[in-house]
JSON list of C-alpha atoms and ligand atoms in Angstrom, two decimals:
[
{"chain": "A", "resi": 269, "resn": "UNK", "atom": "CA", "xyz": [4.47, -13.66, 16.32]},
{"chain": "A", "resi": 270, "resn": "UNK", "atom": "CA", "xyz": [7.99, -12.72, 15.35]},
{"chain": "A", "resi": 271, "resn": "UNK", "atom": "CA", "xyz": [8.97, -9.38, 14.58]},
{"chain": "A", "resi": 272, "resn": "UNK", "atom": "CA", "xyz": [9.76, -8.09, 11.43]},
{"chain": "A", "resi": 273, "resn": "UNK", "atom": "CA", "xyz": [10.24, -4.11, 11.00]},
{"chain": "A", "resi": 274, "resn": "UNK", "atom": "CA", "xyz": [10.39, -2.16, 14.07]},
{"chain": "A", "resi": 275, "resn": "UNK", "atom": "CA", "xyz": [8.45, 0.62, 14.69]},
{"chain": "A", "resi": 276, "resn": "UNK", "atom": "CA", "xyz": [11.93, 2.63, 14.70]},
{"chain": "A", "resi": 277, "resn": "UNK", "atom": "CA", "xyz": [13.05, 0.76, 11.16]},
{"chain": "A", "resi": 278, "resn": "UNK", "atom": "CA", "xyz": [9.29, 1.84, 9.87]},
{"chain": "A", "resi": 279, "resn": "UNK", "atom": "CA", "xyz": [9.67, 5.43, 10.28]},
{"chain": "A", "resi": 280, "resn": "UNK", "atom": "CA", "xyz": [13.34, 6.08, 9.27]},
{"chain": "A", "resi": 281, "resn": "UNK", "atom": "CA", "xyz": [12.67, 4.78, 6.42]},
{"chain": "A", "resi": 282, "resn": "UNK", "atom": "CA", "xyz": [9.54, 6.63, 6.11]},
{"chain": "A", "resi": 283, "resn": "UNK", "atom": "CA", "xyz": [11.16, 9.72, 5.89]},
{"chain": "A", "resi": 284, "resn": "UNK", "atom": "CA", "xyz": [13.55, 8.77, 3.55]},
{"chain": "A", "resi": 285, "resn": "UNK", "atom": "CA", "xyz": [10.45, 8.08, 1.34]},
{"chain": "A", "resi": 286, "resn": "UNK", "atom": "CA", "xyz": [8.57, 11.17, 2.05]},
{"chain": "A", "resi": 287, "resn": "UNK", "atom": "CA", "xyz": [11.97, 12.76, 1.22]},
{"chain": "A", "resi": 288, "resn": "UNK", "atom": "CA", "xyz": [12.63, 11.15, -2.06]},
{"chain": "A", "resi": 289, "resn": "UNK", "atom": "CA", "xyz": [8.56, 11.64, -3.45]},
{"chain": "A", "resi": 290, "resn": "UNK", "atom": "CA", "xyz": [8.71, 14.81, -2.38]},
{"chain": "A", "resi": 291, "resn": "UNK", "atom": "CA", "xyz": [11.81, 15.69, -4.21]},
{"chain": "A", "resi": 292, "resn": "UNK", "atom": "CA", "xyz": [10.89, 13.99, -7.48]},
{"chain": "A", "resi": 293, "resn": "UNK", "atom": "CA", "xyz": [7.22, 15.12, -7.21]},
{"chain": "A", "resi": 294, "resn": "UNK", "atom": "CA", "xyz": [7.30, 18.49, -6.61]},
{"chain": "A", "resi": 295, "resn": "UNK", "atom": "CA", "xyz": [4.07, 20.53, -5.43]},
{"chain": "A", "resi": 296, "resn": "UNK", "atom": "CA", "xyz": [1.04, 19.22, -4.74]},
{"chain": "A", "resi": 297, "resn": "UNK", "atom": "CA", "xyz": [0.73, 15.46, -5.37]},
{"chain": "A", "resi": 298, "resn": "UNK", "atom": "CA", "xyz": [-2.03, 13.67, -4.46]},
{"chain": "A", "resi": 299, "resn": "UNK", "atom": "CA", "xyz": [-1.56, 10.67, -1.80]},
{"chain": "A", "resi": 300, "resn": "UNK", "atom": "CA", "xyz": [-4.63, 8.42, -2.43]},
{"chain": "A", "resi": 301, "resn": "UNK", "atom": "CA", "xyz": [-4.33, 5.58, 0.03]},
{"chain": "A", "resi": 302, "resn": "UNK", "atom": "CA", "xyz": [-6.02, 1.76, -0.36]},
{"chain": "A", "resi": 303, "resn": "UNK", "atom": "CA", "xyz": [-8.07, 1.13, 2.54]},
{"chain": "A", "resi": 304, "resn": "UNK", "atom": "CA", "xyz": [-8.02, -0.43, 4.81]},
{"chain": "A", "resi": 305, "resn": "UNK", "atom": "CA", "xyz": [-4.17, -1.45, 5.20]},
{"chain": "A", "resi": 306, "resn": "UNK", "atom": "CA", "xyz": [-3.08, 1.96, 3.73]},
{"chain": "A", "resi": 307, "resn": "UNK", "atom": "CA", "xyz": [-4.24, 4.09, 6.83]},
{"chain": "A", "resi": 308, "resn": "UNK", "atom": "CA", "xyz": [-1.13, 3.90, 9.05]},
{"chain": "A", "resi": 309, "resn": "UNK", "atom": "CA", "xyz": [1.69, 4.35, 6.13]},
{"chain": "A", "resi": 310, "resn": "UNK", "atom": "CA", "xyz": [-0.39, 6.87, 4.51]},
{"chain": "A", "resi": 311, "resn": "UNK", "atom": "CA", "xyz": [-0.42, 8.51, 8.04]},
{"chain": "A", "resi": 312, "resn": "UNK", "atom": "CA", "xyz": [3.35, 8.79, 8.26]},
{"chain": "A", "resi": 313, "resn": "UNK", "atom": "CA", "xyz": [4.18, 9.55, 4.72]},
{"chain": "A", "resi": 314, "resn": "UNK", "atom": "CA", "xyz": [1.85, 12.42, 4.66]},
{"chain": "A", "resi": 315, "resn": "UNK", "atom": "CA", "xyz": [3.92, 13.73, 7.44]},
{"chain": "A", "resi": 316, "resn": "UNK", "atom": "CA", "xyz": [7.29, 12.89, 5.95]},
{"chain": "A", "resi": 317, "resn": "UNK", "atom": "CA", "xyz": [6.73, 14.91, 2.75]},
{"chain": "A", "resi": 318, "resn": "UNK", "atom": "CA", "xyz": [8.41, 17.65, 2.70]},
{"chain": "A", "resi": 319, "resn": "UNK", "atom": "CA", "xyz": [6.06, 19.72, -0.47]},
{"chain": "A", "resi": 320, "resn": "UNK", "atom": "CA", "xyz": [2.50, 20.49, -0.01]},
{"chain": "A", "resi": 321, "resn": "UNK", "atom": "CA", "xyz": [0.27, 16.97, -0.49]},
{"chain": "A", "resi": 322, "resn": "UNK", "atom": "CA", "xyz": [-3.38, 16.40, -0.75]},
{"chain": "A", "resi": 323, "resn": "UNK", "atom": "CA", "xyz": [-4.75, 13.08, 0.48]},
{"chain": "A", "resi": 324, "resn": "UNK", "atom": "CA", "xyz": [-7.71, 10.64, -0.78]},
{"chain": "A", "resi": 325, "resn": "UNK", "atom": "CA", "xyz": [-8.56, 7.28, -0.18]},
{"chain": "A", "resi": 326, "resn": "UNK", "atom": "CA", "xyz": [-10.12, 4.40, -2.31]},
{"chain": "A", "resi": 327, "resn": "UNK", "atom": "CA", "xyz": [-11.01, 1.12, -1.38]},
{"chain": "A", "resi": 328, "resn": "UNK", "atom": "CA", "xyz": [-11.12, -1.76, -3.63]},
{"chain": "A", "resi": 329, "resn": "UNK", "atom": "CA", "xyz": [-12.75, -5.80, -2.81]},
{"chain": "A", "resi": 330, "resn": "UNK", "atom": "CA", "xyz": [-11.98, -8.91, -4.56]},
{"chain": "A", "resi": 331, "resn": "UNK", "atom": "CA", "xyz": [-14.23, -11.36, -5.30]},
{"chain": "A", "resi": 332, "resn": "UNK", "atom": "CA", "xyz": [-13.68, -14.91, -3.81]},
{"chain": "A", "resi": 333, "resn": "UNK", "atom": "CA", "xyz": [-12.07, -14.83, -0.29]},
{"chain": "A", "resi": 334, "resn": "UNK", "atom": "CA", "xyz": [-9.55, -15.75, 2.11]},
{"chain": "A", "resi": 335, "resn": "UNK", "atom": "CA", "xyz": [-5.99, -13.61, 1.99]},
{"chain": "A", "resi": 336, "resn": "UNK", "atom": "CA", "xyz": [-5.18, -14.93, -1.55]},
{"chain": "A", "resi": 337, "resn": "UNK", "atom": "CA", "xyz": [-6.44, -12.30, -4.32]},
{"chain": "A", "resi": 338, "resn": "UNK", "atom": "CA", "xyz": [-8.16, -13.80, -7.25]},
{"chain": "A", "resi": 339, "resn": "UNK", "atom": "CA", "xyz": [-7.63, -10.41, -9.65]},
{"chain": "A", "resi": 340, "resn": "UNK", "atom": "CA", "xyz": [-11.66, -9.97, -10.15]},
{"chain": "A", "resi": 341, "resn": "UNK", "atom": "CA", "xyz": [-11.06, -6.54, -8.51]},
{"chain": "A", "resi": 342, "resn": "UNK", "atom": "CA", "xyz": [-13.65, -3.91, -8.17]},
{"chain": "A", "resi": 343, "resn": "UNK", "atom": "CA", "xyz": [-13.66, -0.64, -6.24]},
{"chain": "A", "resi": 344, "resn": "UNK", "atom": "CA", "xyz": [-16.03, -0.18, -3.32]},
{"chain": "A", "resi": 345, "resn": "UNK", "atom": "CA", "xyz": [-14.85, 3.53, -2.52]},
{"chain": "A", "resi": 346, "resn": "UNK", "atom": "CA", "xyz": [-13.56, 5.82, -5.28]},
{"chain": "A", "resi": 347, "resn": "UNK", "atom": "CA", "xyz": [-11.06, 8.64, -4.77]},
{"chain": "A", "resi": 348, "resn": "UNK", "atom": "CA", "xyz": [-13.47, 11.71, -4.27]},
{"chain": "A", "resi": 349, "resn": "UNK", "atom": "CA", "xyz": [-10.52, 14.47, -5.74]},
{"chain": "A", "resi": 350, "resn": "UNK", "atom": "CA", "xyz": [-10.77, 15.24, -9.31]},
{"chain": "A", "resi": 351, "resn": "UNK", "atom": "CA", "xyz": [-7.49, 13.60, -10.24]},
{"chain": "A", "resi": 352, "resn": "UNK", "atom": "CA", "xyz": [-7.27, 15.08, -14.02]},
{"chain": "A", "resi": 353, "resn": "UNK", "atom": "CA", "xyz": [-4.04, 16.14, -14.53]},
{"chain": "A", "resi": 354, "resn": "UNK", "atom": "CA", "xyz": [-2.52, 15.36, -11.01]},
{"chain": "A", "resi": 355, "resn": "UNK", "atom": "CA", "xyz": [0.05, 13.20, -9.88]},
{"chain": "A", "resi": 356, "resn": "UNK", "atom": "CA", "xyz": [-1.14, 10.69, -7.95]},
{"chain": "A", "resi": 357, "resn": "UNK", "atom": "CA", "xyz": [1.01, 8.41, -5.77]},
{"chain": "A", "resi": 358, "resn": "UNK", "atom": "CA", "xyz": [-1.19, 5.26, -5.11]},
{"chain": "A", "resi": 359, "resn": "UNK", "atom": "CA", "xyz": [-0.47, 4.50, -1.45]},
{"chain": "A", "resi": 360, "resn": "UNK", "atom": "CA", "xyz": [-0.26, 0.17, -0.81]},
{"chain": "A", "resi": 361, "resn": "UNK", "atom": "CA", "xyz": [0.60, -1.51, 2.40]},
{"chain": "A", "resi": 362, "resn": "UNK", "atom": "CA", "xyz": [1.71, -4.49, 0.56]},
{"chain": "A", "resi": 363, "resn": "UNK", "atom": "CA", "xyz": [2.25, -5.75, -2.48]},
{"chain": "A", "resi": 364, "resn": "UNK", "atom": "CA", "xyz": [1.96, -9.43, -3.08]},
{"chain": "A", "resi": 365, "resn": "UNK", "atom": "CA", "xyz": [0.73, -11.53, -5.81]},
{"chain": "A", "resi": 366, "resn": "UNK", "atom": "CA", "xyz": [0.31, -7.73, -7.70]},
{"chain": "A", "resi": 367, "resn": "UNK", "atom": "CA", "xyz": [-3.07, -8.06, -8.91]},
{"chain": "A", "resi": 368, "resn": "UNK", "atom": "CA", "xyz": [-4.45, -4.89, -7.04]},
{"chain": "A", "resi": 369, "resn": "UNK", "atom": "CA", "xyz": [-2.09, -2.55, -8.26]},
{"chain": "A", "resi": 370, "resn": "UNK", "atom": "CA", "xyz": [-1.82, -3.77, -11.87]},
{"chain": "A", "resi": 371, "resn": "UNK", "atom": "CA", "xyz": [-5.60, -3.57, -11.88]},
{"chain": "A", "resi": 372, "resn": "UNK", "atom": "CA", "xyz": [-5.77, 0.05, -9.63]},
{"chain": "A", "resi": 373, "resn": "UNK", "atom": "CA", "xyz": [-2.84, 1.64, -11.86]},
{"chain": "A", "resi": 374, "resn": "UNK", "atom": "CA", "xyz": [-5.12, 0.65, -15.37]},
{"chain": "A", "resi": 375, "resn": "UNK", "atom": "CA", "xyz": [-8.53, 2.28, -13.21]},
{"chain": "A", "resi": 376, "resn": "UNK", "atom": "CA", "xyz": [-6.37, 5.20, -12.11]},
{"chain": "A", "resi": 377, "resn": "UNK", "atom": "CA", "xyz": [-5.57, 6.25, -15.95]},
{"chain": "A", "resi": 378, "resn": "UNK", "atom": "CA", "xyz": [-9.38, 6.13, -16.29]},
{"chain": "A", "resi": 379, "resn": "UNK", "atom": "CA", "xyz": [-9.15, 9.74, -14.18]},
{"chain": "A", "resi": 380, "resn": "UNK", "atom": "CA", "xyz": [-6.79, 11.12, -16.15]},
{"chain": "A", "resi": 381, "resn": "UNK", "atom": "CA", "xyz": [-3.81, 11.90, -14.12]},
{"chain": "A", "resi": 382, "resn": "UNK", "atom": "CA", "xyz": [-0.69, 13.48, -14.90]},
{"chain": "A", "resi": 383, "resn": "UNK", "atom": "CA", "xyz": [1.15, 10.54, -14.02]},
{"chain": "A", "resi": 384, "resn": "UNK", "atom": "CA", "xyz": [0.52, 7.76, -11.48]},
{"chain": "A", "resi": 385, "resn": "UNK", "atom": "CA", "xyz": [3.13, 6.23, -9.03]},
{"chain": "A", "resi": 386, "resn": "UNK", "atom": "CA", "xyz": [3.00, 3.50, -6.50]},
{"chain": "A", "resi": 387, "resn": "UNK", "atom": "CA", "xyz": [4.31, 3.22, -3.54]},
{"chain": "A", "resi": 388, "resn": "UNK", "atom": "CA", "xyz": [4.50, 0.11, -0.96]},
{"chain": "A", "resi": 389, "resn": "UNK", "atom": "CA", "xyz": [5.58, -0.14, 2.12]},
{"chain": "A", "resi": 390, "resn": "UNK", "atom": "CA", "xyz": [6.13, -3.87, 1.60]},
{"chain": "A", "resi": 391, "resn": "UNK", "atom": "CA", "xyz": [7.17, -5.96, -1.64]},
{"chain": "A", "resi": 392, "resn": "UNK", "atom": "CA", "xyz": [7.01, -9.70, -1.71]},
{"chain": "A", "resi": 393, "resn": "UNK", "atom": "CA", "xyz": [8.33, -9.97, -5.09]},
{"chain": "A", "resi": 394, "resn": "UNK", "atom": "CA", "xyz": [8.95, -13.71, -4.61]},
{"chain": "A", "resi": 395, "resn": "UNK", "atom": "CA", "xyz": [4.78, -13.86, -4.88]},
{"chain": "A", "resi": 396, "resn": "UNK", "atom": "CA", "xyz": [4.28, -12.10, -7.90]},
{"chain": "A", "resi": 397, "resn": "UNK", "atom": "CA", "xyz": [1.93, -12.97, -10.25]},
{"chain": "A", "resi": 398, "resn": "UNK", "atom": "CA", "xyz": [1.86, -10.31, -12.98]},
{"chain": "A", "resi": 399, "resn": "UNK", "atom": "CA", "xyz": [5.17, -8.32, -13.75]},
{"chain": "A", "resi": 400, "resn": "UNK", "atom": "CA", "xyz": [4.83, -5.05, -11.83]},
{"chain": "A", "resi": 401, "resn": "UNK", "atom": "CA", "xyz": [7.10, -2.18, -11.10]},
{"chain": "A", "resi": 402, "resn": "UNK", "atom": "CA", "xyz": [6.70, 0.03, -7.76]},
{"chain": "A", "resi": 403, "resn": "UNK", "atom": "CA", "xyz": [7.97, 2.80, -7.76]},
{"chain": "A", "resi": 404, "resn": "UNK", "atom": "CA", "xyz": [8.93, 3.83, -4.45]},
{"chain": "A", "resi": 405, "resn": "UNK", "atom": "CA", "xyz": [8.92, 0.89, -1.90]},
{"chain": "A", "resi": 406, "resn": "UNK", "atom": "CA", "xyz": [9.90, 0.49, 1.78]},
{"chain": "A", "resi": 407, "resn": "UNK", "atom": "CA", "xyz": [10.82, -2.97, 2.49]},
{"chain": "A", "resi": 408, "resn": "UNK", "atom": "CA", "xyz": [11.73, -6.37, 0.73]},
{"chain": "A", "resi": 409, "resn": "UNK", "atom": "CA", "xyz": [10.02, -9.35, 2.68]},
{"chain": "A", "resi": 410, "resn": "UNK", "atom": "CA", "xyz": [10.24, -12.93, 1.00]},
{"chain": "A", "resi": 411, "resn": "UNK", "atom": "CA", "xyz": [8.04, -14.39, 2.75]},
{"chain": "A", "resi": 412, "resn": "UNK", "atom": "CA", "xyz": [5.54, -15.01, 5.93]},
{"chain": "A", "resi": 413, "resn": "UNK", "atom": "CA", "xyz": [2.26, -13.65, 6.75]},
{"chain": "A", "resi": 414, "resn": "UNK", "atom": "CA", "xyz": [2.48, -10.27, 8.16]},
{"chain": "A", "resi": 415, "resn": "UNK", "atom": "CA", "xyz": [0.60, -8.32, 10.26]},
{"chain": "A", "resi": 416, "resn": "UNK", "atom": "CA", "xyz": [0.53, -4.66, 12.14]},
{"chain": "A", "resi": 417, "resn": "UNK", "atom": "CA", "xyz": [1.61, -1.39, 10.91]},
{"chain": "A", "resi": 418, "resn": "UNK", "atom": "CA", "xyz": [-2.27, -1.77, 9.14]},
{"chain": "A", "resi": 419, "resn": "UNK", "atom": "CA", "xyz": [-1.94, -4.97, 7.74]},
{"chain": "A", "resi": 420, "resn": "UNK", "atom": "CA", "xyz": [-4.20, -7.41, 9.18]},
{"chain": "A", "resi": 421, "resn": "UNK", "atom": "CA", "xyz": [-5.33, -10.75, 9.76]},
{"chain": "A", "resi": 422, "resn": "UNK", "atom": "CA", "xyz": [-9.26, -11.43, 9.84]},
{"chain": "A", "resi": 423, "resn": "UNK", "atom": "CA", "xyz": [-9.18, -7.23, 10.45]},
{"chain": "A", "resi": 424, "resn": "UNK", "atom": "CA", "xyz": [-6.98, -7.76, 13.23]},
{"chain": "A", "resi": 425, "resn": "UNK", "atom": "CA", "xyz": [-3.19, -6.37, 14.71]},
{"chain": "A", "resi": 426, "resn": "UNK", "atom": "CA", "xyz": [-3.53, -2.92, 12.03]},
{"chain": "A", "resi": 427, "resn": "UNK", "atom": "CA", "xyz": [-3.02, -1.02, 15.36]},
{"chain": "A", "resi": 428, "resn": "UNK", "atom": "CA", "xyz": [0.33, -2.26, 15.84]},
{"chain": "A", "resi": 429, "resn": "UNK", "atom": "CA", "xyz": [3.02, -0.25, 15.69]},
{"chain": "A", "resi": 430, "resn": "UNK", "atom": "CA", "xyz": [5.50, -2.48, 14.11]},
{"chain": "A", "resi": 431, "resn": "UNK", "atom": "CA", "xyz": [4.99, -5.38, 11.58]},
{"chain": "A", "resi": 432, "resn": "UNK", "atom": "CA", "xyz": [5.15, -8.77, 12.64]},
{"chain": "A", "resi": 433, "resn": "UNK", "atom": "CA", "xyz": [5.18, -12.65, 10.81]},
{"chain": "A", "resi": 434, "resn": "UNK", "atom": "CA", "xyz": [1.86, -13.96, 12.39]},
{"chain": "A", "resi": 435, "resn": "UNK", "atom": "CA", "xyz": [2.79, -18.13, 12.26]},
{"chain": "A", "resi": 436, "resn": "UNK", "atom": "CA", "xyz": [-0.39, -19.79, 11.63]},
{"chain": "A", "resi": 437, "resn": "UNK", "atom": "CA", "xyz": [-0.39, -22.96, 13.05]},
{"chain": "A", "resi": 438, "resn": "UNK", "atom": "CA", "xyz": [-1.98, -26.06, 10.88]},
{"chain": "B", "resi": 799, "resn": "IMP", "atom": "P1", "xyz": [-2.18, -8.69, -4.22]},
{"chain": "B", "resi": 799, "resn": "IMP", "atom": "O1", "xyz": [-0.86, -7.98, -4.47]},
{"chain": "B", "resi": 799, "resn": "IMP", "atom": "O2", "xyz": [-3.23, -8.35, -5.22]},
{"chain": "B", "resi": 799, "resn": "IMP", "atom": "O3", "xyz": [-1.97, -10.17, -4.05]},
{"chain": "B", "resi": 799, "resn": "IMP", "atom": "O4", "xyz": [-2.83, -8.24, -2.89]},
{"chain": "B", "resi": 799, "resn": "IMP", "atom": "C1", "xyz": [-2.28, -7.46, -1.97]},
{"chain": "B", "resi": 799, "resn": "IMP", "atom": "C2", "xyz": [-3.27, -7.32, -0.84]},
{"chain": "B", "resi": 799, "resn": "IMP", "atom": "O5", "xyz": [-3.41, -8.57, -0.13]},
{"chain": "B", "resi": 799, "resn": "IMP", "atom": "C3", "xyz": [-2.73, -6.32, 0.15]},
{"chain": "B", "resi": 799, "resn": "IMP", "atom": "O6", "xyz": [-3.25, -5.04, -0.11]},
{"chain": "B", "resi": 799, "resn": "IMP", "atom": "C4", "xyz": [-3.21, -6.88, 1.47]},
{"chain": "B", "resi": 799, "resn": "IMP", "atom": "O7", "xyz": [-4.49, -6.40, 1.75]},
{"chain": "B", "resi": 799, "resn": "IMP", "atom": "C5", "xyz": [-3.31, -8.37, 1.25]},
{"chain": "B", "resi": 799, "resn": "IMP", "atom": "N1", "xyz": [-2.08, -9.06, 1.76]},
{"chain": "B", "resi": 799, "resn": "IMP", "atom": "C6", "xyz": [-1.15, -9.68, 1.02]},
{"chain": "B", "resi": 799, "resn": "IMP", "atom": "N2", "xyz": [-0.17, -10.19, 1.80]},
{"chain": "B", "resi": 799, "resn": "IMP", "atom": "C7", "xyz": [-0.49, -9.86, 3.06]},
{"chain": "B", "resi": 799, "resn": "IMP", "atom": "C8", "xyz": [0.14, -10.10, 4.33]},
{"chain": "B", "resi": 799, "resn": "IMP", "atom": "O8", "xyz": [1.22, -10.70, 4.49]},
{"chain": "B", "resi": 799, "resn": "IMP", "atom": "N3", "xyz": [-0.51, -9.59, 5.43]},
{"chain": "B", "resi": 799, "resn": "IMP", "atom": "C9", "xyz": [-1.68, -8.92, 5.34]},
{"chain": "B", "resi": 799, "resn": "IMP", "atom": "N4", "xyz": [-2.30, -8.68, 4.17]},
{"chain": "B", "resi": 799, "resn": "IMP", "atom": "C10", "xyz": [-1.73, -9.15, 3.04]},
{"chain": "B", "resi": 800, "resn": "MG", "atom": "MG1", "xyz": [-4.61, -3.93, 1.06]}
]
């Protein structure tokens, strides 16, 4: 494993986006994390706001298997808020091909928000699928599988407090 963010890279920029949400948000948005891989960044963005946030959680599953995302979504856990007229900042560890968020963003309008923004902590925009725009994202990786931070591999390394390119050997 090679590393890629530090734990000190992770949570200065952290707080600059808890800073910049917070400032363009105002009062009282709603952080709804996707579990699992959300639980750490949520974690430390919750604590870099600087406005009063509320916090939810959803979880979503994808039928086939494997780490590549086949975009027959469904949600297993839905936010338990009542998200009319909020805005809601969905809460991703990653972002790769995009089919989760285009397909949570469309659900989340379902609820009736105010507005809905997404935030990453990582963007491999050289693996997108479906044209996408975040929002508010952390870091740019090309490429690599990564792991820690809450992103796993076979629900393993989320405890780790940086990320890291797991090389899977062939
Ligand atoms: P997609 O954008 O729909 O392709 O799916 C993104 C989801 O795939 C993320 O929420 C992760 O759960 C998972 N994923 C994608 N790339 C990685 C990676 O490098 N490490 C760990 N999980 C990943
Ligand atoms: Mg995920």
């Amino acid at each position: 494993m090679s590393v890629v963010l530090t734990p000190g890279q992770i949570q200065a920029r952290v707080r600059q986006l808890g800073g910049q949400i917070s400032s363009d948000l105002g009062d009282q948005p709603v952080l709804v994390g996707v579990l699992n891989g959300a639980f750490v960044f949520l974690g430390d963005l919750a604590r870099a706001m600087t406005v009063p946030v509320q916090v939810d959680f959803l979880r979503v599953a994808s039928y086939g298997s494997g780490s590549v995302s086949s975009g027959r979504i469904h949600m297993t856990k839905a936010p338990e808020l009542d998200l009319k007229g909020r805005a809601v900042v969905l809460v991703e560890d990653i972002v790769d091909t995009g089919r989760t968020v285009t397909w949570l963003k469309q659900h989340m309008a379902n609820l009736g928000p105010s507005l809905v923004k997404v935030c990453a902590l990582i963007d491999k925009p050289e693996r997108r699928e479906v044209e996408l725009d975040i929002d508010y994202v952390g870091f740019n990786v090309p490429q690599g599988f990564l792991v820690g931070y809450g992103l796993d591999f076979n629900e393993q390394y989320r405890y780790l407090p940086g990320v890291y390119e797991l090389k899977i050997s062939h």
